[in-house]
Short mmCIF file of C-alpha atoms and ligand atoms in Angstrom, two decimals:
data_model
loop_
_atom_site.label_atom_id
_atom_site.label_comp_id
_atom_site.label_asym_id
_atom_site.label_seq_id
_atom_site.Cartn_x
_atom_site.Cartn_y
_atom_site.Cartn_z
CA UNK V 196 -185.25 -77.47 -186.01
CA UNK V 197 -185.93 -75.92 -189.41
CA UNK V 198 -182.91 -73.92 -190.79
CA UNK V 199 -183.14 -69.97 -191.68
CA UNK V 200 -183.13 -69.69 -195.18
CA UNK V 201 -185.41 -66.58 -196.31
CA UNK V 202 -185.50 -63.17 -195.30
CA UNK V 203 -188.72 -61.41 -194.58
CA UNK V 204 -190.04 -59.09 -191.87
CA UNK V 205 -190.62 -59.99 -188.45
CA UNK V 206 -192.43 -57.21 -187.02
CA UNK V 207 -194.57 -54.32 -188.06
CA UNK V 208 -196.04 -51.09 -186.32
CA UNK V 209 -197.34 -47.79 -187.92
CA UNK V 210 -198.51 -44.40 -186.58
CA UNK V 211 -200.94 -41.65 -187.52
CA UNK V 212 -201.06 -38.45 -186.16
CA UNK V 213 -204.40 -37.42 -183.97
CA UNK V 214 -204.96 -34.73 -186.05
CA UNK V 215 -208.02 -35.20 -188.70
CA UNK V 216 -208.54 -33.33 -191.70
CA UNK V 217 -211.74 -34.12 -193.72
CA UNK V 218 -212.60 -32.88 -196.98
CA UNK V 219 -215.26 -30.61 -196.06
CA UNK V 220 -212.18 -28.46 -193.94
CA UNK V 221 -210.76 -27.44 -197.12
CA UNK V 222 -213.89 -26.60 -198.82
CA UNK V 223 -213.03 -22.88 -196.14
CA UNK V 224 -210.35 -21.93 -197.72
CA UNK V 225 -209.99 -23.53 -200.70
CA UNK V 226 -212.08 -23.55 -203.86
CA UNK V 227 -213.08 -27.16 -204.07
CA UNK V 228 -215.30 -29.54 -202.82
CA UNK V 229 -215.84 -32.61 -200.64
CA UNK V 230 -217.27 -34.40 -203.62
CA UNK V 231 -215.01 -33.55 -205.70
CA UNK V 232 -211.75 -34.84 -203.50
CA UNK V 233 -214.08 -38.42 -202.64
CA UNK V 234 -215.17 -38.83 -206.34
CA UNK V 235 -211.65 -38.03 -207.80
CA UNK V 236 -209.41 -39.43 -205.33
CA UNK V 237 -211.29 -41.97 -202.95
CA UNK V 238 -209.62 -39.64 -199.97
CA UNK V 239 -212.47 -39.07 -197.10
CA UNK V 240 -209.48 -37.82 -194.63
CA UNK V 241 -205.92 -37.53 -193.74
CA UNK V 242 -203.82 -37.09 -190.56
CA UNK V 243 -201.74 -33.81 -190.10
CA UNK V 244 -198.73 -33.66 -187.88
CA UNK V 245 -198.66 -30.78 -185.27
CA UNK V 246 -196.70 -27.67 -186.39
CA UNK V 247 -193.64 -29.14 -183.92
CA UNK V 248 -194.00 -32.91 -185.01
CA UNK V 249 -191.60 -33.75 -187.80
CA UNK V 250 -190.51 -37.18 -189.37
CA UNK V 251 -188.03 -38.83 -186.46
CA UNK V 252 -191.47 -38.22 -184.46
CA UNK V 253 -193.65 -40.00 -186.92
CA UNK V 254 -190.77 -42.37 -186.97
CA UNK V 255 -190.32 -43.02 -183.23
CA UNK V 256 -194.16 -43.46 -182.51
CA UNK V 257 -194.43 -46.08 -185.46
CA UNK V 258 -191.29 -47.71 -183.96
CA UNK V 259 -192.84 -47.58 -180.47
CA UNK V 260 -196.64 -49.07 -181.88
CA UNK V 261 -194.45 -52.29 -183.45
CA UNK V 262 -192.74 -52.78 -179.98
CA UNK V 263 -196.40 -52.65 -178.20
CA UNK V 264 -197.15 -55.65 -180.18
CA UNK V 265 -193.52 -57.99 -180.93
CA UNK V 266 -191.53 -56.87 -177.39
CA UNK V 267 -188.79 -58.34 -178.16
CA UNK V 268 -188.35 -56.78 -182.14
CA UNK V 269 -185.69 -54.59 -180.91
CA UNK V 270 -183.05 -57.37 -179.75
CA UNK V 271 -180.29 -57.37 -182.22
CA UNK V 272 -181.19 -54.80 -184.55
CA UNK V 273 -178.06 -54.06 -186.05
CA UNK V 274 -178.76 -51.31 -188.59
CA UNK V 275 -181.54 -48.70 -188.98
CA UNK V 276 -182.99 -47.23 -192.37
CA UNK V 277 -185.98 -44.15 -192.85
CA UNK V 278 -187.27 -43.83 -195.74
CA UNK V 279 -188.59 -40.76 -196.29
CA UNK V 280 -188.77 -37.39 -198.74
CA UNK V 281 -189.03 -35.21 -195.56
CA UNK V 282 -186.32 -35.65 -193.45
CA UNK V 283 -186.25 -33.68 -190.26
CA UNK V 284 -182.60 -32.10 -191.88
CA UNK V 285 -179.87 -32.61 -194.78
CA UNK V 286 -178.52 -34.22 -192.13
CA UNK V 287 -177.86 -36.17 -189.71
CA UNK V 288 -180.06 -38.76 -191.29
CA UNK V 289 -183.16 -38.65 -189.44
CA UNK V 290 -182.57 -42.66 -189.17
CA UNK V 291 -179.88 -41.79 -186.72
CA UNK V 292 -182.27 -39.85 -184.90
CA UNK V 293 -184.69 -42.22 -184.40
CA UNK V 294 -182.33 -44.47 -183.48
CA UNK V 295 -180.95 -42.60 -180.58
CA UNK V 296 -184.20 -41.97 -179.49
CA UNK V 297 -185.68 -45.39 -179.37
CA UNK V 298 -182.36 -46.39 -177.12
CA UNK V 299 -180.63 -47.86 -180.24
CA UNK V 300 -176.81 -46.55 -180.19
CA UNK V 301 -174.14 -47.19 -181.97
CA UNK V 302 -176.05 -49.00 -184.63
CA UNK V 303 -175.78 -48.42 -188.15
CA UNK V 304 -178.18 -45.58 -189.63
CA UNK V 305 -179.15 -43.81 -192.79
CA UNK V 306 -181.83 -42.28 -194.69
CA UNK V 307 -182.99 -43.26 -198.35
CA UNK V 308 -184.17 -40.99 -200.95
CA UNK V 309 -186.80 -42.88 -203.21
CA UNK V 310 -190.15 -40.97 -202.51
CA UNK V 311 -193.02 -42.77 -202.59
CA UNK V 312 -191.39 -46.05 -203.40
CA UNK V 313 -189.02 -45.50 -200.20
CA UNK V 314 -190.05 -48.17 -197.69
CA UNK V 315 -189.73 -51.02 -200.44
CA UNK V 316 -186.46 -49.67 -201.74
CA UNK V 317 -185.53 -49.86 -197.92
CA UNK V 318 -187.23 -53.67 -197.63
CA UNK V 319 -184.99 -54.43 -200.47
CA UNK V 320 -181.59 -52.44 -199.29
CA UNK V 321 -182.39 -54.31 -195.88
CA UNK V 322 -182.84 -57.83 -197.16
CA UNK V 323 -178.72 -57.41 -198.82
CA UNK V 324 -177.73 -56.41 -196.05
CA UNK V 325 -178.60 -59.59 -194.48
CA UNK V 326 -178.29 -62.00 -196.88
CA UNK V 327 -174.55 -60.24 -197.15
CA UNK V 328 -173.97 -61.05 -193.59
CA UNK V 329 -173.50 -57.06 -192.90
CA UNK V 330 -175.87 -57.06 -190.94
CA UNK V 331 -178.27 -59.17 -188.97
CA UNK V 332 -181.43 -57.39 -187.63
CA UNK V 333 -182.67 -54.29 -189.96
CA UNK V 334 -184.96 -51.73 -188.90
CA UNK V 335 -186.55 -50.02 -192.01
CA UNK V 336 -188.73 -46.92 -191.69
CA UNK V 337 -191.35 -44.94 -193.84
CA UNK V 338 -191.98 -41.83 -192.26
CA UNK V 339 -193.32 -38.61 -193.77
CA UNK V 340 -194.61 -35.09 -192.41
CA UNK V 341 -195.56 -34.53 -196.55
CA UNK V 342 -198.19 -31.89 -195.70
CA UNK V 343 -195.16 -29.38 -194.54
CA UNK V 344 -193.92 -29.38 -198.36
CA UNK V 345 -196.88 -29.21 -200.07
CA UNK V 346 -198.90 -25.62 -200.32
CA UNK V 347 -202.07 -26.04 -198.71
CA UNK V 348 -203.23 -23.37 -200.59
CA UNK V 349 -202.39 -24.94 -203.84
CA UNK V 350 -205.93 -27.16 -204.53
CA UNK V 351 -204.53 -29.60 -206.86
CA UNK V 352 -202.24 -30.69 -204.27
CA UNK V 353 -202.71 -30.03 -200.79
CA UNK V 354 -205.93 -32.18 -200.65
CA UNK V 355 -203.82 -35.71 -201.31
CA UNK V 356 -201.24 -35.41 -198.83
CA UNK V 357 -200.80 -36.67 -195.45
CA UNK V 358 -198.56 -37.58 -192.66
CA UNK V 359 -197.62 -40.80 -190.95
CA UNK V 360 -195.04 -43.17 -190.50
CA UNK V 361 -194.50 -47.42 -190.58
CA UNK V 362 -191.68 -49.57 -189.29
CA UNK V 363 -190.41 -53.06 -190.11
CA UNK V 364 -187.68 -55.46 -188.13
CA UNK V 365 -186.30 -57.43 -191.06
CA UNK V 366 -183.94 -60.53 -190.68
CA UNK V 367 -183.97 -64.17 -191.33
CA UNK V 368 -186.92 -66.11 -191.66
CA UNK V 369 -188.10 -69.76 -191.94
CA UNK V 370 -187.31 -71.22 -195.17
CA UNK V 371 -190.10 -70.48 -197.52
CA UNK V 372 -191.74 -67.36 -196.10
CA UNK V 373 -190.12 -63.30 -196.91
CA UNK V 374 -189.27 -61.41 -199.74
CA UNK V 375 -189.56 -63.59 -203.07
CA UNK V 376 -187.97 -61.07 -205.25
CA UNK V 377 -187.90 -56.84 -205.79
CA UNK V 378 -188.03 -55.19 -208.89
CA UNK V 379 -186.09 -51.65 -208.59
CA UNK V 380 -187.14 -48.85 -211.33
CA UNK V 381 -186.34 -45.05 -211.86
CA UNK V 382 -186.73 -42.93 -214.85
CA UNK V 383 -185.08 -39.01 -213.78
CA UNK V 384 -186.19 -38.18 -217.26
CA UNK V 385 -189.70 -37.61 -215.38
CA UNK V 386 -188.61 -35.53 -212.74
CA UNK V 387 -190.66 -32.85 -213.43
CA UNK V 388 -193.64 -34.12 -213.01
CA UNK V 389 -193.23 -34.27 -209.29
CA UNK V 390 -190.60 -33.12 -207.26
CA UNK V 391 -190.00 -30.82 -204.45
CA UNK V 392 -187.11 -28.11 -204.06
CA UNK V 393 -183.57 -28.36 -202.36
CA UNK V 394 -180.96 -26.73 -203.09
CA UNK V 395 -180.76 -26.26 -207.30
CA UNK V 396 -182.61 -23.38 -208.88
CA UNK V 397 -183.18 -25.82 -211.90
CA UNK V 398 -183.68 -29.69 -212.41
CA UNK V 399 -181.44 -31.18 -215.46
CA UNK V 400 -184.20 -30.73 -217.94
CA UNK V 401 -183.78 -26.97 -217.42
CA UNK V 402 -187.15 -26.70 -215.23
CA UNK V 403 -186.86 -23.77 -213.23
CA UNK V 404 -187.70 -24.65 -209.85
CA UNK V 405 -189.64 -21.21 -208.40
CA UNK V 406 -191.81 -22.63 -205.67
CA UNK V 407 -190.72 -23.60 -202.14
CA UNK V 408 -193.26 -26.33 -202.22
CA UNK V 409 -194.20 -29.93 -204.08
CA UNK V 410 -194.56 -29.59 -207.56
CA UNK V 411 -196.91 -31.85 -209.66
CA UNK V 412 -198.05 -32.53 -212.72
CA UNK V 413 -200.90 -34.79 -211.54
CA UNK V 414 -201.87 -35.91 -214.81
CA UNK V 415 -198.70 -37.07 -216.36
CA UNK V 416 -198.37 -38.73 -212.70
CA UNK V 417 -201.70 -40.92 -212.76
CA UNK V 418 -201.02 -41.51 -216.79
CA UNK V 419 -197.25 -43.33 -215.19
CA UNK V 420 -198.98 -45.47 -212.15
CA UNK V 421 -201.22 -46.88 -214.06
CA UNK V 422 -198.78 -48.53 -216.47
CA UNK V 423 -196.16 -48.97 -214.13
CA UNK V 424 -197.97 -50.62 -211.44
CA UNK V 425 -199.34 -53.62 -213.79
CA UNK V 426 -196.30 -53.54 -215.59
CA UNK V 427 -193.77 -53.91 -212.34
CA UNK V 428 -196.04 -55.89 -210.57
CA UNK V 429 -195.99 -58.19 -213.56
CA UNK V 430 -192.43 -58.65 -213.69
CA UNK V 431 -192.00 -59.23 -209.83
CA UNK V 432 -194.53 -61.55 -210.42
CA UNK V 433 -192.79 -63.66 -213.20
CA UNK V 434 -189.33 -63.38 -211.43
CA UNK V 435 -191.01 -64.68 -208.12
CA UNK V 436 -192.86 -67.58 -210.53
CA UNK V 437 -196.21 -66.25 -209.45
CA UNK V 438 -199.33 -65.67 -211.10
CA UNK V 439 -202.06 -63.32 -210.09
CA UNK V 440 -204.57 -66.16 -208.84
CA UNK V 441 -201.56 -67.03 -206.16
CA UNK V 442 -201.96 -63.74 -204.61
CA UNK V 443 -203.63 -63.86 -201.40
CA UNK V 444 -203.33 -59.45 -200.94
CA UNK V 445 -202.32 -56.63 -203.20
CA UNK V 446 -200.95 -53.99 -201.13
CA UNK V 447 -200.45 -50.77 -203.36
CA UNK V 448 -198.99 -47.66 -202.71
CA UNK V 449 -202.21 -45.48 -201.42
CA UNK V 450 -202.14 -42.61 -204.11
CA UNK V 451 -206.21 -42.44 -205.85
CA UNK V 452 -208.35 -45.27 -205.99
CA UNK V 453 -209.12 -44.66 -209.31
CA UNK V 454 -205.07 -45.50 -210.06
CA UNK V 455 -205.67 -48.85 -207.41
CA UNK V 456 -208.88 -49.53 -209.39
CA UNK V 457 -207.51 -49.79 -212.82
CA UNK V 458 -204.49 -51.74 -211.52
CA UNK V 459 -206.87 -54.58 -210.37
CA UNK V 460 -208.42 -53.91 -213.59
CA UNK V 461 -205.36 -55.15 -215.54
CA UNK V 462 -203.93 -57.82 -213.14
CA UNK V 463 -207.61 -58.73 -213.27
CA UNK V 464 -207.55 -58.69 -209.40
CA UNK V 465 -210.58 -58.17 -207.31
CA UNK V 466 -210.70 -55.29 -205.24
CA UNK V 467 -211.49 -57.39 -202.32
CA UNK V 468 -207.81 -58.92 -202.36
CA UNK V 469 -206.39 -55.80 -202.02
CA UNK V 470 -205.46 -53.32 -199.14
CA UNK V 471 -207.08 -49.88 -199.20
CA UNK V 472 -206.97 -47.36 -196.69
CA UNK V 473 -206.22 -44.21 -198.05
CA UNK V 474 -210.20 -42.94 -197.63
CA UNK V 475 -208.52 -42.03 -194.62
CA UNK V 476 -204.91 -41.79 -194.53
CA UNK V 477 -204.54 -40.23 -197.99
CA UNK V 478 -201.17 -40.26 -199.61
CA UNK V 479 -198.21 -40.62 -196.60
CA UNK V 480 -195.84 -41.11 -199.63
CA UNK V 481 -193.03 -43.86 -198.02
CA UNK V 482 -195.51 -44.31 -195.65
CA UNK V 483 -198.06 -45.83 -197.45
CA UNK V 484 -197.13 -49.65 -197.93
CA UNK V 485 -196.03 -50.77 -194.11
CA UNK V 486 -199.18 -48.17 -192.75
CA UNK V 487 -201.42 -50.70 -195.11
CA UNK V 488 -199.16 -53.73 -194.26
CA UNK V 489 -199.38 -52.52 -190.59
CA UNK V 490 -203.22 -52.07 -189.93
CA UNK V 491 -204.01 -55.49 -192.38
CA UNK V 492 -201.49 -57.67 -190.10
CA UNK V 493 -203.10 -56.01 -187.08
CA UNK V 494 -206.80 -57.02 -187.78
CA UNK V 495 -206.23 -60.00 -188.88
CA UNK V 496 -206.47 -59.80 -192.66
CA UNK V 497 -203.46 -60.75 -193.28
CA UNK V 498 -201.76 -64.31 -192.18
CA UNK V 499 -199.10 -66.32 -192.16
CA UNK V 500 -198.03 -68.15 -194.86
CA UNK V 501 -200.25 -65.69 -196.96
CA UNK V 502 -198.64 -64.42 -200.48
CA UNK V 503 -198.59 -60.71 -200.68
CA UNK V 504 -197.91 -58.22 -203.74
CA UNK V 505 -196.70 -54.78 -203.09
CA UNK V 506 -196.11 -52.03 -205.40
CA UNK V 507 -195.11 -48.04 -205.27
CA UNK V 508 -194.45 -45.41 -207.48
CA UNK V 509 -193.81 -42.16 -207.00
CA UNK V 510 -191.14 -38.97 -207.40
CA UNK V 511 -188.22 -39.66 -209.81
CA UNK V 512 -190.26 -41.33 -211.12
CA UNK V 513 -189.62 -44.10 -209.33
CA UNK V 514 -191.33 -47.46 -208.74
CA UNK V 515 -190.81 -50.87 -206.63
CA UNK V 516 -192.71 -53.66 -206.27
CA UNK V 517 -192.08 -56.99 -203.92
CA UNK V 518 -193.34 -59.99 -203.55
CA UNK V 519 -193.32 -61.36 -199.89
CA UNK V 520 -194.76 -64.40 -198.10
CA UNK V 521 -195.58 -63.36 -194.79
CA UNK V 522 -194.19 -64.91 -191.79
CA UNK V 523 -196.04 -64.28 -188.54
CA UNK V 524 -193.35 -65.60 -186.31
CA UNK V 525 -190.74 -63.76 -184.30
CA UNK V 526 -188.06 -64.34 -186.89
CA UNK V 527 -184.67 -65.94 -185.88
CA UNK V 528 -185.64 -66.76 -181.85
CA UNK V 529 -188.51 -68.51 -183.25
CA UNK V 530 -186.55 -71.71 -185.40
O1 UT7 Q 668 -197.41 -40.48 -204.77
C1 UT7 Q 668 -197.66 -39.97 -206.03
C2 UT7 Q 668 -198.34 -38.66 -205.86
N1 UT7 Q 668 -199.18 -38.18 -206.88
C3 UT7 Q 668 -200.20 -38.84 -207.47
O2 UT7 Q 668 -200.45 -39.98 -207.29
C4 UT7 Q 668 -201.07 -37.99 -208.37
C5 UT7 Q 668 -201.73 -38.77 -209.46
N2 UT7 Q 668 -202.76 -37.97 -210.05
C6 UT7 Q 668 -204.00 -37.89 -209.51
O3 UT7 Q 668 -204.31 -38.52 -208.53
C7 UT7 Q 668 -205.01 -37.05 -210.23
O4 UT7 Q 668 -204.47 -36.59 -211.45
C8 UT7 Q 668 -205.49 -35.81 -209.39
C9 UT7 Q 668 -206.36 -36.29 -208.22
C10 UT7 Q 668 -204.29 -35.04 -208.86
C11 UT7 Q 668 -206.34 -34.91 -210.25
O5 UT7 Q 668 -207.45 -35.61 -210.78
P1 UT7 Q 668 -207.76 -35.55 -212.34
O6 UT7 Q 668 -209.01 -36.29 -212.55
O7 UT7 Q 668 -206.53 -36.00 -213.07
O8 UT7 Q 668 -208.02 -34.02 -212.56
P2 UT7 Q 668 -207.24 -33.00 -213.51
O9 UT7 Q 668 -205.87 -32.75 -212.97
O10 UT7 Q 668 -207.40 -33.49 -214.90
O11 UT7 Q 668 -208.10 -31.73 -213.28
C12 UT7 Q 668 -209.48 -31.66 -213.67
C13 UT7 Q 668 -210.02 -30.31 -213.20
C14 UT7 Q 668 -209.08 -29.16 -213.54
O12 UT7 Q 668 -209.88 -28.07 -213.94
P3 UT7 Q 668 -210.02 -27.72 -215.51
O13 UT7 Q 668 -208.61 -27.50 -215.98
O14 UT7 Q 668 -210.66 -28.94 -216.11
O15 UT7 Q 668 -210.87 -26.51 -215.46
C15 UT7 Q 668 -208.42 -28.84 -212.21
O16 UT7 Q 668 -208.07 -27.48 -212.10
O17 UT7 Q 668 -210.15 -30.31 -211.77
C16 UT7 Q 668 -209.52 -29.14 -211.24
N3 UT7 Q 668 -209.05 -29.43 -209.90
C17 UT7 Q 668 -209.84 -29.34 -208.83
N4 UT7 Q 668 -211.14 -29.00 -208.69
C18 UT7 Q 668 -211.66 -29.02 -207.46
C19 UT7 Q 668 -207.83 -29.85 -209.51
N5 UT7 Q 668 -207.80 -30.01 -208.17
C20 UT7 Q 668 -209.06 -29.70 -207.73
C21 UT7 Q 668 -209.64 -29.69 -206.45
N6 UT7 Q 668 -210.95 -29.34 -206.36
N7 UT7 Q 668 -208.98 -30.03 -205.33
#
């Protein structure tokens, strides 16, 4: 019997809400176009949550799509994490909530704060907690209802946004396979160029916050991805000992093809190695990577023993990128 010695994920699920808005629906009440959202963005459509559907919702059903397809997934889990920039309150963390609702009591549960680069932060605050022995089984979440903070009638943003969720058991894997290494960045000095309001009339910098939505400078935004994704993915790369050529998929955080585009462009990566969906997801924010992970696993694309890339960037600025061999197993009942 082959010892546990990595740490990876076990199980996946994701969820989308039912609700489809296409380009051509904003074109009523906004002054835009279709073309212009496909040709400067690569977004076709994007879910919207119903006016009572929050985050723990987005949350639960994701949870409740991974159990439809690994049963068992649930056994054990110890701990429970969300990810997300739109939690249903200050608190309790809408981890908790999920976790209550998904029959999961007395676990351990709480929510992290990394925007767009949430779920990977969360892969990575998951995997120390089991290699640390704190825990054993981790549930980590991205779930986002992102088109409730952003003004849909502001143009420049209210076209990339939508809402959705992932979920991931992580735990011990067979030696070989899971998370090869994380690299963890932030850089507050950029806050302004994307943030949304809380509590403080003013960020550090002396920005006055006056809107009760998500604020973005979209160009100082795109100018950041596409250095940081090369330039993290890079590094995770050489800290993993892995070259471009050994990686099987690219799963980026789903933000404008034109940002994916010129990241494949620099890792000199065909497009065809790497995981795009957002034509119709758009951006989900922490939701992004495990929706991609999620639908790529589930048709087949993606499979075991297959070296993956990940990378996300987002509010903060922040950024994270991982580099995981996937294990298609059921984790520890498995060895
Ligand atoms: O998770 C991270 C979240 N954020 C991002 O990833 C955002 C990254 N940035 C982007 O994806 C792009 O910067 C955008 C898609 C937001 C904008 O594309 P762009 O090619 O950078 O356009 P721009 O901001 O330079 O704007 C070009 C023009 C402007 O008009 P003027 O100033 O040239 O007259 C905008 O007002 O396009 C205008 N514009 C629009 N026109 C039609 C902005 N939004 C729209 C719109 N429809 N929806």
């Amino acid at each position: 019997m082959q010892q546990p010695s990595g740490i990876g994920i076990t199980a996946i699920g994701a969820y989308a809400p039912p609700k489809v808005v296409t380009n051509a629906d904003y074109e009523q009440h906004l002054e835009t176009s279709a073309e212009w959202i496909e040709s400067r963005t690569g977004i076709r459509e994007r879910r919207y949550a119903a006016d009572d559907e929050f985050t723990s919702d987005m949350g639960v059903r994701a949870v409740q799509d991974l159990l439809g397809r690994y049963p068992q997934a649930l056994e054990g889990v110890d701990m429970v994490i969300c990810a997300t920039a739109t939690p249903d309150a200050s608190f309790p963390a809408t981890a908790t909530l999920i976790a209550a609702q998904i029959g999961l009591h007395g676990v351990g549960g709480f929510d992290l704060s990394a925007a767009c680069s949430g779920f990977l932060y969360a892969c990575a605050a998951a995997q120390g907690l089991v290699a640390a022995g704190i825990n054993r089984r981790v549930l980590v979440i991205g779930a986002e209802v992102f088109t409730k903070i952003v003004d849909q009638t502001d143009r420049a943003t209210a076209i990339l946004f939508g809402d959705g969720a992932g979920a991931a058991v992580i735990e011990q894997v067979p030696q070989g396979y899971g998370f090869q290494g994380f690299v963890l960045g932030s850089d507050g000095a950029g806050a302004a160029s994307l943030y949304a309001p809380c509590l403080a009339p003013k960020l550090p910098d002396g920005t006055v916050i006056d809107s009760r939505y998500t604020v973005m400078n979209g160009r100082e935004v795109f100018k950041f991805a596409v250095r940081i994704i090369p330039e993290s993915g890079q590094q995770v790369m050489d800290k993993s000992g892995l070259k471009v050529s050994d990686i099987d998929w690219f799963i980026p955080h789903q933000a404008n093809i034109r940002i994916i585009e010129s990241a494949c462009e620099r890792f000199r990566l065909p497009l065809e190695r790497t995981i795009v969906n957002l034509d119709r997801y758009g951006n989900t924010s922490a939701a992004t990577v495990p929706l991609a992970l999620s639908e790529a696993v589930a048709d087949g694309r993606i499979q075991d023993g297959q070296q993956l890339l990940m990378v996300a960037f987002g509010g903060g600025l922040s950024w994270a990128a991982c580099t995981m061999k996937w294990y298609a197993g059921n984790g520890v009942q498995d060895l």
